[in-house]
mmCIF file of C-alpha atoms in Angstrom:
data_model
loop_
_atom_site.group_PDB
_atom_site.id
_atom_site.type_symbol
_atom_site.label_atom_id
_atom_site.label_comp_id
_atom_site.label_asym_id
_atom_site.label_seq_id
_atom_site.Cartn_x
_atom_site.Cartn_y
_atom_site.Cartn_z
ATOM 1 C CA MET A 925 44.837 -60.029 67.695
ATOM 2 C CA LYS A 926 43.519 -57.094 69.707
ATOM 3 C CA ILE A 927 42.950 -54.052 67.490
ATOM 4 C CA LEU A 928 42.365 -50.532 68.754
ATOM 5 C CA SER A 929 40.014 -48.801 66.291
ATOM 6 C CA VAL A 930 39.970 -44.999 66.476
ATOM 7 C CA ASN A 931 37.578 -42.492 64.919
ATOM 8 C CA LYS A 932 36.365 -39.085 66.101
ATOM 9 C CA PHE A 933 32.676 -39.984 65.669
ATOM 10 C CA HIS A 934 31.199 -43.182 67.092
ATOM 11 C CA TYR A 935 27.893 -42.994 65.257
ATOM 12 C CA LEU A 936 26.912 -43.304 61.614
ATOM 13 C CA LYS A 937 27.687 -39.751 60.461
ATOM 14 C CA GLY A 938 29.086 -40.393 56.979
ATOM 15 C CA GLY A 939 31.082 -42.698 54.728
ATOM 16 C CA ALA A 940 34.149 -42.738 56.989
ATOM 17 C CA GLU A 941 32.046 -43.902 59.926
ATOM 18 C CA ARG A 942 30.488 -46.657 57.834
ATOM 19 C CA VAL A 943 33.951 -47.976 57.004
ATOM 20 C CA TYR A 944 34.960 -47.638 60.675
ATOM 21 C CA PHE A 945 32.006 -49.688 61.928
ATOM 22 C CA GLU A 946 31.961 -52.241 59.116
ATOM 23 C CA THR A 947 35.708 -52.864 59.455
ATOM 24 C CA LYS A 948 35.190 -53.495 63.172
ATOM 25 C CA GLU A 949 32.425 -55.977 62.385
ATOM 26 C CA LEU A 950 34.545 -57.714 59.738
ATOM 27 C CA LEU A 951 37.505 -58.112 62.095
ATOM 28 C CA GLU A 952 35.310 -59.494 64.871
ATOM 29 C CA LYS A 953 33.743 -62.001 62.484
ATOM 30 C CA ASN A 954 37.249 -63.261 61.793
ATOM 31 C CA GLY A 955 38.020 -63.833 65.464
ATOM 32 C CA HIS A 956 39.810 -60.598 66.418
ATOM 33 C CA GLU A 957 38.998 -58.429 69.408
ATOM 34 C CA VAL A 958 38.297 -54.786 68.555
ATOM 35 C CA ILE A 959 38.256 -51.987 71.125
ATOM 36 C CA CYS A 960 37.276 -48.398 70.287
ATOM 37 C CA PHE A 961 38.396 -44.867 71.084
ATOM 38 C CA SER A 962 36.308 -41.855 70.078
ATOM 39 C CA MET A 963 34.477 -38.730 71.290
ATOM 40 C CA ASP A 964 31.495 -38.876 73.620
ATOM 41 C CA ASP A 965 28.190 -37.961 71.989
ATOM 42 C CA ASP A 966 24.502 -38.551 72.667
ATOM 43 C CA LYS A 967 24.208 -40.154 69.216
ATOM 44 C CA ASN A 968 26.962 -42.706 69.853
ATOM 45 C CA VAL A 969 26.576 -46.437 69.406
ATOM 46 C CA ALA A 970 27.044 -48.203 72.759
ATOM 47 C CA SER A 971 30.667 -49.098 73.526
ATOM 48 C CA PRO A 972 32.366 -50.908 76.463
ATOM 49 C CA GLN A 973 35.170 -48.341 76.147
ATOM 50 C CA LYS A 974 32.860 -45.329 76.612
ATOM 51 C CA GLU A 975 34.584 -44.232 79.838
ATOM 52 C CA TYR A 976 37.752 -43.519 77.843
ATOM 53 C CA PHE A 977 36.068 -41.398 75.163
ATOM 54 C CA VAL A 978 37.001 -37.711 75.138
ATOM 55 C CA GLU A 979 34.553 -35.012 76.141
ATOM 56 C CA HIS A 980 32.160 -33.814 73.450
ATOM 57 C CA THR A 981 33.072 -30.546 71.712
ATOM 58 C CA ASP A 982 31.070 -28.594 69.142
ATOM 59 C CA PHE A 983 33.418 -26.640 66.873
ATOM 60 C CA SER A 984 30.490 -25.222 64.914
ATOM 61 C CA SER A 985 29.639 -23.081 67.960
ATOM 62 C CA LYS A 986 31.142 -19.599 67.851
ATOM 63 C CA ASP A 987 31.454 -19.184 71.619
ATOM 64 C CA SER A 988 34.717 -19.664 73.531
ATOM 65 C CA TRP A 989 36.881 -19.810 70.438
ATOM 66 C CA GLY A 990 39.898 -18.789 72.476
ATOM 67 C CA LYS A 991 39.649 -21.937 74.582
ATOM 68 C CA LYS A 992 39.136 -24.083 71.507
ATOM 69 C CA VAL A 993 42.214 -23.034 69.513
ATOM 70 C CA LEU A 994 44.681 -25.409 71.166
ATOM 71 C CA ARG A 995 41.955 -28.037 71.586
ATOM 72 C CA TYR A 996 41.477 -27.924 67.815
ATOM 73 C CA ILE A 997 45.137 -28.654 67.071
ATOM 74 C CA TYR A 998 46.465 -30.628 70.053
ATOM 75 C CA TYR A 999 44.353 -32.079 72.878
ATOM 76 C CA PRO A 1000 46.303 -33.270 75.961
ATOM 77 C CA GLU A 1001 43.146 -34.769 77.503
ATOM 78 C CA ALA A 1002 42.817 -37.086 74.490
ATOM 79 C CA ALA A 1003 46.417 -38.226 75.061
ATOM 80 C CA ARG A 1004 45.673 -38.938 78.735
ATOM 81 C CA LYS A 1005 42.512 -40.882 77.909
ATOM 82 C CA MET A 1006 44.369 -42.849 75.237
ATOM 83 C CA GLU A 1007 47.135 -43.648 77.724
ATOM 84 C CA ALA A 1008 44.581 -45.001 80.203
ATOM 85 C CA LEU A 1009 42.920 -47.140 77.529
ATOM 86 C CA ILE A 1010 46.263 -48.565 76.399
ATOM 87 C CA LEU A 1011 47.201 -49.525 79.966
ATOM 88 C CA ALA A 1012 43.799 -51.134 80.541
ATOM 89 C CA GLU A 1013 43.439 -53.022 77.248
ATOM 90 C CA LYS A 1014 47.012 -53.494 75.905
ATOM 91 C CA PRO A 1015 46.149 -53.557 72.174
ATOM 92 C CA ASP A 1016 48.489 -55.149 69.629
ATOM 93 C CA ILE A 1017 47.934 -52.530 66.933
ATOM 94 C CA ALA A 1018 46.054 -49.259 66.424
ATOM 95 C CA HIS A 1019 43.966 -48.585 63.316
ATOM 96 C CA LEU A 1020 43.096 -44.902 62.987
ATOM 97 C CA HIS A 1021 40.429 -43.403 60.752
ATOM 98 C CA ASN A 1022 39.487 -39.695 61.096
ATOM 99 C CA ILE A 1023 41.006 -38.073 64.194
ATOM 100 C CA SER A 1024 41.466 -34.366 63.357
ATOM 101 C CA HIS A 1025 40.094 -31.579 65.588
ATOM 102 C CA TYR A 1026 38.212 -33.781 68.036
ATOM 103 C CA LEU A 1027 40.944 -36.272 68.959
ATOM 104 C CA THR A 1028 43.967 -34.659 67.262
ATOM 105 C CA ALA A 1029 47.454 -36.029 66.699
ATOM 106 C CA SER A 1030 48.007 -35.882 70.478
ATOM 107 C CA ILE A 1031 46.807 -39.505 70.695
ATOM 108 C CA LEU A 1032 49.802 -40.641 68.614
ATOM 109 C CA LYS A 1033 52.286 -39.854 71.389
ATOM 110 C CA PRO A 1034 51.099 -42.482 73.915
ATOM 111 C CA LEU A 1035 50.653 -45.035 71.135
ATOM 112 C CA LYS A 1036 54.291 -44.716 70.084
ATOM 113 C CA ALA A 1037 55.492 -44.478 73.690
ATOM 114 C CA HIS A 1038 53.995 -47.921 74.292
ATOM 115 C CA GLY A 1039 55.407 -49.335 71.067
ATOM 116 C CA ILE A 1040 52.024 -49.910 69.423
ATOM 117 C CA PRO A 1041 52.178 -49.990 65.609
ATOM 118 C CA VAL A 1042 49.858 -47.434 63.985
ATOM 119 C CA VAL A 1043 48.084 -47.579 60.634
ATOM 120 C CA GLN A 1044 45.616 -44.980 59.410
ATOM 121 C CA THR A 1045 42.958 -45.185 56.720
ATOM 122 C CA LEU A 1046 42.666 -41.869 54.881
ATOM 123 C CA HIS A 1047 39.086 -41.147 53.848
ATOM 124 C CA ASP A 1048 39.821 -37.694 52.398
ATOM 125 C CA TYR A 1049 42.690 -35.227 51.909
ATOM 126 C CA GLN A 1050 42.958 -34.084 55.535
ATOM 127 C CA LEU A 1051 46.680 -34.888 55.617
ATOM 128 C CA ILE A 1052 47.493 -32.291 52.944
ATOM 129 C CA CYS A 1053 44.524 -29.916 52.587
ATOM 130 C CA PRO A 1054 43.132 -27.532 55.252
ATOM 131 C CA ASN A 1055 39.510 -28.128 54.184
ATOM 132 C CA TYR A 1056 40.091 -31.807 53.329
ATOM 133 C CA HIS A 1057 38.544 -31.530 49.839
ATOM 134 C CA LEU A 1058 41.148 -29.849 47.567
ATOM 135 C CA PHE A 1059 38.180 -27.763 46.460
ATOM 136 C CA VAL A 1060 37.771 -24.022 47.034
ATOM 137 C CA GLN A 1061 35.648 -21.290 45.456
ATOM 138 C CA ASN A 1062 33.753 -23.773 43.301
ATOM 139 C CA LYS A 1063 36.764 -25.482 41.756
ATOM 140 C CA VAL A 1064 39.560 -27.958 42.436
ATOM 141 C CA CYS A 1065 42.398 -26.267 44.333
ATOM 142 C CA GLU A 1066 46.001 -27.273 45.078
ATOM 143 C CA ARG A 1067 47.346 -23.885 46.203
ATOM 144 C CA CYS A 1068 48.620 -25.257 49.536
ATOM 145 C CA LYS A 1069 51.051 -27.691 47.901
ATOM 146 C CA LYS A 1070 54.576 -27.493 49.372
ATOM 147 C CA HIS A 1071 53.124 -26.451 52.765
ATOM 148 C CA ARG A 1072 51.814 -23.061 51.596
ATOM 149 C CA TYR A 1073 48.941 -23.235 54.068
ATOM 150 C CA TYR A 1074 48.610 -19.450 54.268
ATOM 151 C CA ASN A 1075 46.522 -19.809 51.114
ATOM 152 C CA ALA A 1076 43.769 -21.336 53.229
ATOM 153 C CA VAL A 1077 43.522 -18.024 55.105
ATOM 154 C CA LEU A 1078 43.798 -15.829 52.014
ATOM 155 C CA HIS A 1079 40.956 -17.699 50.301
ATOM 156 C CA ARG A 1080 38.932 -18.517 53.443
ATOM 157 C CA CYS A 1081 38.739 -22.089 52.282
ATOM 158 C CA VAL A 1082 37.069 -23.533 55.398
ATOM 159 C CA ARG A 1083 33.343 -22.740 55.237
ATOM 160 C CA GLY A 1084 34.235 -19.297 53.895
ATOM 161 C CA GLU A 1085 35.197 -18.253 57.445
ATOM 162 C CA PHE A 1086 38.361 -16.367 58.369
ATOM 163 C CA LEU A 1087 38.869 -17.830 61.861
ATOM 164 C CA ALA A 1088 38.082 -21.405 60.864
ATOM 165 C CA SER A 1089 40.536 -21.099 57.969
ATOM 166 C CA ILE A 1090 43.274 -19.799 60.306
ATOM 167 C CA LEU A 1091 42.770 -22.769 62.623
ATOM 168 C CA ALA A 1092 42.900 -25.245 59.739
ATOM 169 C CA ALA A 1093 46.080 -23.635 58.398
ATOM 170 C CA LEU A 1094 47.644 -23.727 61.865
ATOM 171 C CA GLU A 1095 46.692 -27.382 62.246
ATOM 172 C CA LEU A 1096 48.529 -28.473 59.092
ATOM 173 C CA THR A 1097 51.465 -26.147 59.799
ATOM 174 C CA ALA A 1098 51.903 -27.691 63.251
ATOM 175 C CA GLN A 1099 51.543 -31.161 61.755
ATOM 176 C CA TRP A 1100 54.318 -30.380 59.264
ATOM 177 C CA ILE A 1101 56.710 -28.673 61.713
ATOM 178 C CA PHE A 1102 56.354 -31.202 64.524
ATOM 179 C CA ARG A 1103 56.117 -34.241 62.197
ATOM 180 C CA PHE A 1104 53.097 -35.622 64.066
ATOM 181 C CA TYR A 1105 52.216 -38.107 61.364
ATOM 182 C CA ARG A 1106 55.599 -38.610 59.725
ATOM 183 C CA GLU A 1107 57.194 -40.002 62.865
ATOM 184 C CA ARG A 1108 54.225 -41.701 64.502
ATOM 185 C CA VAL A 1109 52.134 -43.372 61.789
ATOM 186 C CA ASP A 1110 53.788 -46.486 60.388
ATOM 187 C CA LEU A 1111 51.638 -46.861 57.295
ATOM 188 C CA PHE A 1112 48.728 -45.123 55.597
ATOM 189 C CA ILE A 1113 45.896 -47.004 53.934
ATOM 190 C CA SER A 1114 44.349 -45.399 50.869
ATOM 191 C CA PRO A 1115 41.092 -46.706 49.352
ATOM 192 C CA SER A 1116 42.137 -45.420 45.911
ATOM 193 C CA ASN A 1117 45.243 -45.183 43.754
ATOM 194 C CA PHE A 1118 44.321 -41.562 43.085
ATOM 195 C CA LEU A 1119 44.643 -40.535 46.735
ATOM 196 C CA ALA A 1120 47.843 -42.565 47.152
ATOM 197 C CA ASN A 1121 49.401 -40.822 44.147
ATOM 198 C CA LYS A 1122 48.227 -37.412 45.348
ATOM 199 C CA LEU A 1123 49.900 -37.966 48.730
ATOM 200 C CA SER A 1124 53.139 -38.867 46.971
ATOM 201 C CA ASP A 1125 52.900 -35.778 44.759
ATOM 202 C CA TRP A 1126 52.503 -33.611 47.861
ATOM 203 C CA GLY A 1127 55.589 -35.068 49.518
ATOM 204 C CA VAL A 1128 54.144 -37.548 52.031
ATOM 205 C CA LYS A 1129 57.065 -39.867 52.778
ATOM 206 C CA GLN A 1130 55.413 -42.746 54.636
ATOM 207 C CA LYS A 1131 54.483 -45.963 52.939
ATOM 208 C CA VAL A 1132 50.954 -45.901 51.511
ATOM 209 C CA LYS A 1133 49.126 -49.147 50.786
ATOM 210 C CA VAL A 1134 46.029 -49.190 48.590
ATOM 211 C CA VAL A 1135 43.255 -51.271 50.152
ATOM 212 C CA SER A 1136 39.861 -50.884 48.468
ATOM 213 C CA ASN A 1137 36.733 -50.297 50.521
ATOM 214 C CA PHE A 1138 34.298 -53.204 50.700
ATOM 215 C CA VAL A 1139 30.623 -54.074 51.008
ATOM 216 C CA ASP A 1140 28.840 -57.107 52.422
ATOM 217 C CA LEU A 1141 27.654 -58.669 49.180
ATOM 218 C CA THR A 1142 25.305 -61.001 51.048
ATOM 219 C CA LYS A 1143 23.218 -57.949 52.022
ATOM 220 C CA LEU A 1144 23.158 -56.451 48.519
ATOM 221 C CA LYS A 1145 21.487 -58.581 45.857
ATOM 222 C CA THR A 1146 21.516 -57.863 42.138
ATOM 223 C CA SER A 1147 18.272 -56.226 41.054
ATOM 224 C CA LEU A 1148 16.767 -56.335 37.573
ATOM 225 C CA ALA A 1149 13.951 -53.994 38.611
ATOM 226 C CA ASP A 1150 13.584 -50.793 36.624
ATOM 227 C CA ASP A 1151 10.931 -48.280 37.675
ATOM 228 C CA GLY A 1152 12.207 -45.728 35.171
ATOM 229 C CA TYR A 1153 14.048 -43.204 37.336
ATOM 230 C CA LEU A 1154 17.619 -42.182 38.207
ATOM 231 C CA VAL A 1155 19.087 -41.877 41.695
ATOM 232 C CA CYS A 1156 21.684 -39.542 43.193
ATOM 233 C CA VAL A 1157 22.810 -40.122 46.783
ATOM 234 C CA SER A 1158 25.114 -37.410 48.053
ATOM 235 C CA ARG A 1159 25.987 -34.849 50.650
ATOM 236 C CA LEU A 1160 24.229 -31.696 49.531
ATOM 237 C CA SER A 1161 27.179 -29.354 49.185
ATOM 238 C CA HIS A 1162 28.577 -27.487 46.220
ATOM 239 C CA GLU A 1163 31.578 -29.721 45.523
ATOM 240 C CA LYS A 1164 29.245 -32.664 44.944
ATOM 241 C CA GLY A 1165 27.885 -31.164 41.702
ATOM 242 C CA ILE A 1166 24.220 -31.480 42.669
ATOM 243 C CA MET A 1167 23.203 -28.227 40.985
ATOM 244 C CA THR A 1168 24.978 -29.308 37.794
ATOM 245 C CA LEU A 1169 22.877 -32.477 37.810
ATOM 246 C CA ILE A 1170 19.626 -30.624 38.519
ATOM 247 C CA ARG A 1171 20.280 -28.056 35.793
ATOM 248 C CA ALA A 1172 21.036 -30.878 33.365
ATOM 249 C CA ILE A 1173 17.935 -32.915 34.112
ATOM 250 C CA ARG A 1174 15.360 -30.118 34.456
ATOM 251 C CA LYS A 1175 15.426 -29.721 30.665
ATOM 252 C CA MET A 1176 14.413 -33.384 30.304
ATOM 253 C CA PRO A 1177 11.023 -33.449 32.083
ATOM 254 C CA LYS A 1178 10.252 -37.051 31.148
ATOM 255 C CA ILE A 1179 13.317 -38.336 33.014
ATOM 256 C CA LYS A 1180 12.770 -38.585 36.766
ATOM 257 C CA LEU A 1181 15.483 -38.165 39.397
ATOM 258 C CA LYS A 1182 15.294 -39.151 43.064
ATOM 259 C CA LEU A 1183 17.723 -37.027 45.116
ATOM 260 C CA ILE A 1184 18.789 -38.419 48.490
ATOM 261 C CA GLY A 1185 20.954 -36.780 51.143
ATOM 262 C CA GLU A 1186 21.432 -33.897 53.539
ATOM 263 C CA GLY A 1187 23.920 -31.058 53.719
ATOM 264 C CA PRO A 1188 24.523 -27.307 53.921
ATOM 265 C CA ASP A 1189 23.059 -26.602 50.458
ATOM 266 C CA ARG A 1190 19.734 -28.324 51.106
ATOM 267 C CA LYS A 1191 17.728 -25.107 51.504
ATOM 268 C CA SER A 1192 19.170 -23.436 48.409
ATOM 269 C CA ILE A 1193 18.627 -26.590 46.330
ATOM 270 C CA LEU A 1194 15.002 -26.891 47.428
ATOM 271 C CA ALA A 1195 14.483 -23.169 46.781
ATOM 272 C CA TYR A 1196 15.839 -23.595 43.242
ATOM 273 C CA LEU A 1197 13.565 -26.578 42.579
ATOM 274 C CA LYS A 1198 10.578 -24.537 43.734
ATOM 275 C CA GLN A 1199 11.542 -21.354 41.910
ATOM 276 C CA LYS A 1200 12.160 -23.125 38.602
ATOM 277 C CA GLN A 1201 9.185 -25.449 39.117
ATOM 278 C CA VAL A 1202 11.351 -28.513 38.545
ATOM 279 C CA ARG A 1203 8.826 -31.340 38.760
ATOM 280 C CA ASN A 1204 10.976 -34.257 37.636
ATOM 281 C CA VAL A 1205 13.308 -34.098 40.665
ATOM 282 C CA GLU A 1206 11.987 -35.666 43.874
ATOM 283 C CA TYR A 1207 13.905 -34.840 47.054
ATOM 284 C CA LEU A 1208 13.669 -37.670 49.603
ATOM 285 C CA GLY A 1209 15.949 -36.406 52.375
ATOM 286 C CA ALA A 1210 18.435 -38.754 54.038
ATOM 287 C CA LYS A 1211 17.924 -42.500 53.627
ATOM 288 C CA PHE A 1212 19.956 -45.376 55.017
ATOM 289 C CA GLY A 1213 20.268 -49.143 54.939
ATOM 290 C CA GLU A 1214 17.539 -51.277 53.439
ATOM 291 C CA GLU A 1215 15.299 -48.307 52.686
ATOM 292 C CA LEU A 1216 18.048 -46.691 50.620
ATOM 293 C CA PHE A 1217 18.990 -49.912 48.827
ATOM 294 C CA GLU A 1218 15.339 -50.558 47.955
ATOM 295 C CA ILE A 1219 15.144 -47.195 46.172
ATOM 296 C CA VAL A 1220 18.448 -47.704 44.351
ATOM 297 C CA SER A 1221 17.576 -51.269 43.327
ATOM 298 C CA LYS A 1222 14.550 -50.033 41.345
ATOM 299 C CA SER A 1223 16.431 -47.337 39.424
ATOM 300 C CA LYS A 1224 17.784 -47.443 35.881
ATOM 301 C CA PHE A 1225 21.225 -46.265 36.965
ATOM 302 C CA VAL A 1226 22.801 -43.924 39.513
ATOM 303 C CA VAL A 1227 24.498 -40.582 38.965
ATOM 304 C CA ILE A 1228 27.517 -39.279 40.912
ATOM 305 C CA PRO A 1229 28.163 -35.744 39.620
ATOM 306 C CA SER A 1230 30.993 -34.733 41.990
ATOM 307 C CA GLU A 1231 33.174 -31.790 41.018
ATOM 308 C CA ASN A 1232 35.866 -32.409 43.626
ATOM 309 C CA TYR A 1233 38.425 -35.197 43.840
ATOM 310 C CA GLU A 1234 36.343 -38.050 45.218
ATOM 311 C CA ASN A 1235 38.413 -40.720 46.914
ATOM 312 C CA ALA A 1236 36.431 -43.972 46.720
ATOM 313 C CA PRO A 1237 32.765 -43.256 47.533
ATOM 314 C CA MET A 1238 30.918 -46.129 49.162
ATOM 315 C CA PHE A 1239 27.743 -45.363 47.232
ATOM 316 C CA ALA A 1240 29.477 -46.176 43.943
ATOM 317 C CA ILE A 1241 30.435 -49.606 45.293
ATOM 318 C CA GLU A 1242 26.951 -50.245 46.685
ATOM 319 C CA ALA A 1243 25.327 -49.303 43.377
ATOM 320 C CA MET A 1244 27.577 -51.755 41.545
ATOM 321 C CA ALA A 1245 26.810 -54.452 44.103
ATOM 322 C CA LEU A 1246 23.090 -53.906 43.431
ATOM 323 C CA GLY A 1247 23.738 -54.411 39.732
ATOM 324 C CA LYS A 1248 23.251 -50.768 38.752
ATOM 325 C CA PRO A 1249 25.456 -48.908 36.241
ATOM 326 C CA VAL A 1250 27.140 -45.724 37.462
ATOM 327 C CA LEU A 1251 27.279 -42.439 35.554
ATOM 328 C CA ALA A 1252 30.046 -40.421 37.242
ATOM 329 C CA SER A 1253 32.272 -37.428 36.683
ATOM 330 C CA ARG A 1254 35.679 -38.140 35.195
ATOM 331 C CA LEU A 1255 37.589 -36.964 38.245
ATOM 332 C CA GLY A 1256 39.603 -38.333 41.162
ATOM 333 C CA GLY A 1257 39.012 -41.875 42.349
ATOM 334 C CA LEU A 1258 35.758 -42.158 40.403
ATOM 335 C CA ALA A 1259 37.710 -42.344 37.150
ATOM 336 C CA GLU A 1260 39.384 -45.563 38.319
ATOM 337 C CA MET A 1261 36.202 -47.094 39.760
ATOM 338 C CA VAL A 1262 33.999 -46.611 36.676
ATOM 339 C CA LYS A 1263 35.122 -48.296 33.467
ATOM 340 C CA GLU A 1264 33.529 -46.745 30.395
ATOM 341 C CA GLY A 1265 30.954 -49.104 28.890
ATOM 342 C CA GLU A 1266 31.692 -51.860 31.424
ATOM 343 C CA ASN A 1267 30.067 -50.837 34.707
ATOM 344 C CA GLY A 1268 28.976 -47.349 33.689
ATOM 345 C CA TRP A 1269 30.070 -44.170 31.957
ATOM 346 C CA LEU A 1270 32.049 -40.995 32.665
ATOM 347 C CA PHE A 1271 31.232 -37.380 31.860
ATOM 348 C CA THR A 1272 33.139 -34.102 32.055
ATOM 349 C CA PRO A 1273 32.765 -32.708 35.618
ATOM 350 C CA GLY A 1274 30.727 -29.515 35.844
ATOM 351 C CA ASN A 1275 29.658 -29.712 32.201
ATOM 352 C CA ILE A 1276 25.852 -29.477 32.127
ATOM 353 C CA LYS A 1277 25.501 -30.146 28.406
ATOM 354 C CA ASN A 1278 27.781 -33.181 28.495
ATOM 355 C CA LEU A 1279 25.948 -34.628 31.496
ATOM 356 C CA ARG A 1280 22.566 -34.005 29.876
ATOM 357 C CA ARG A 1281 23.698 -35.731 26.690
ATOM 358 C CA MET A 1282 25.026 -38.735 28.635
ATOM 359 C CA ILE A 1283 21.790 -39.095 30.614
ATOM 360 C CA ARG A 1284 19.656 -38.861 27.493
ATOM 361 C CA GLU A 1285 21.929 -41.278 25.608
ATOM 362 C CA HIS A 1286 21.931 -43.999 28.253
ATOM 363 C CA PHE A 1287 18.458 -43.669 29.776
ATOM 364 C CA GLU A 1288 16.951 -45.867 27.054
ATOM 365 C CA ASP A 1289 19.941 -48.184 26.644
ATOM 366 C CA LYS A 1290 18.887 -51.742 25.815
ATOM 367 C CA ASP A 1291 21.951 -53.200 27.523
ATOM 368 C CA LEU A 1292 21.519 -51.641 30.992
ATOM 369 C CA ALA A 1293 20.958 -55.079 32.526
ATOM 370 C CA GLU A 1294 24.157 -56.360 30.912
ATOM 371 C CA ILE A 1295 26.186 -53.400 32.164
ATOM 372 C CA GLY A 1296 24.594 -53.823 35.594
ATOM 373 C CA ALA A 1297 25.662 -57.472 35.628
ATOM 374 C CA LYS A 1298 29.241 -56.429 34.839
ATOM 375 C CA ALA A 1299 29.059 -53.857 37.633
ATOM 376 C CA ARG A 1300 28.039 -56.595 40.064
ATOM 377 C CA LYS A 1301 30.888 -58.800 38.874
ATOM 378 C CA ILE A 1302 33.405 -56.011 39.476
ATOM 379 C CA ALA A 1303 31.990 -55.541 42.988
ATOM 380 C CA GLU A 1304 32.326 -59.275 43.642
ATOM 381 C CA GLU A 1305 35.935 -59.357 42.418
ATOM 382 C CA LYS A 1306 37.312 -56.090 43.822
ATOM 383 C CA TYR A 1307 35.103 -54.942 46.694
ATOM 384 C CA ASN A 1308 34.235 -58.153 48.550
ATOM 385 C CA ALA A 1309 34.741 -58.485 52.302
ATOM 386 C CA GLU A 1310 37.070 -61.495 52.080
ATOM 387 C CA LYS A 1311 39.547 -59.674 49.850
ATOM 388 C CA HIS A 1312 39.433 -56.605 52.081
ATOM 389 C CA TYR A 1313 40.128 -58.729 55.163
ATOM 390 C CA ARG A 1314 43.118 -60.436 53.523
ATOM 391 C CA ASP A 1315 44.564 -57.106 52.384
ATOM 392 C CA LEU A 1316 43.997 -55.492 55.785
ATOM 393 C CA LEU A 1317 45.559 -58.397 57.643
ATOM 394 C CA ALA A 1318 48.610 -58.189 55.362
ATOM 395 C CA VAL A 1319 48.953 -54.519 56.325
ATOM 396 C CA TYR A 1320 48.712 -55.338 60.030
ATOM 397 C CA GLU A 1321 51.270 -58.129 59.746
ATOM 398 C CA PHE A 1322 53.648 -55.879 57.806
ATOM 399 C CA VAL A 1323 53.720 -53.143 60.462
ATOM 400 C CA LEU A 1324 53.838 -55.657 63.330
ATOM 401 C CA LYS A 1325 56.948 -57.297 61.823
ATOM 402 C CA LYS A 1326 58.448 -53.913 61.070
#
């Protein structure tokens, strides 16, 4: 089978890109041919399809906004490039990941015109929420339900900026009016039941199939090492609850935390650590691959303090695969990934005292190794590559027959 894999970034930018690349690798290992469509960028991984990639655009730049408005919502050049790639490669099926802004729903038109079935993995809430997070002004938000996207403008929910919020509201309004996704995507893939149920609640009519994310268990070995510290790996932005975690742990100076990640709140977080003289939190910046896994493998357990609706974070799966318990907020997809007392524990999101109590209670647990072993077993049963491949192939076969 020849599969067209589509994502707006063709380099390792975040969790969605990891799934994009690792799914490509998994399919190729099982004998399929995978071709790619994305945006050109100096950071891109090499691709034989590079000539078809759309021109690079930086939406964070404030110049030439007038020219970017239509480009943000609908990009005819992306449709033309997609058409050329289809004619050259003749794929059997298209598997979309994140396409908004940079590729846009314009690429769906040539796909359907050529009768190519389309599935899309949803890594966030971009189909229903203008800022993709269902999180505004430091709390969970569902004001835009029933297509009330004007709320995004009223509350400046995209980076706190008026113009960016208008564009995001226009994008979803156009998507709703012109039925870009409803008529041109055959099936959505959700990594969590939570996201699938949320889409249904918001009125998404297409079939949604839950297919869990996966990790290569051969690359992640169970570790019994314990160097006496905790680990948090996260994007450094407010919805991730990093400040809640820091405020909880700074009152426990004997418990060490290694904080890993980058993001818009990095400077303010580092300033807080310096101002409050927090000496038990070590900021390590961004880490990837073996270097990251080495740090996690020597921890007691990992903490995921998110205050937004997480979908199915890859780091939670990787921690389990390494045999590490997970302490996570009782919210979104995390609440279905972490089973209390089995592979970790749950705390009340945003509650500093509750988080502090949970850390203190479990830091000296005698059965951490046992819980870690159960975490590994869950990873082996639910998040293995073979199961993911079978489930994904079943999705492909379903839409091809349809």
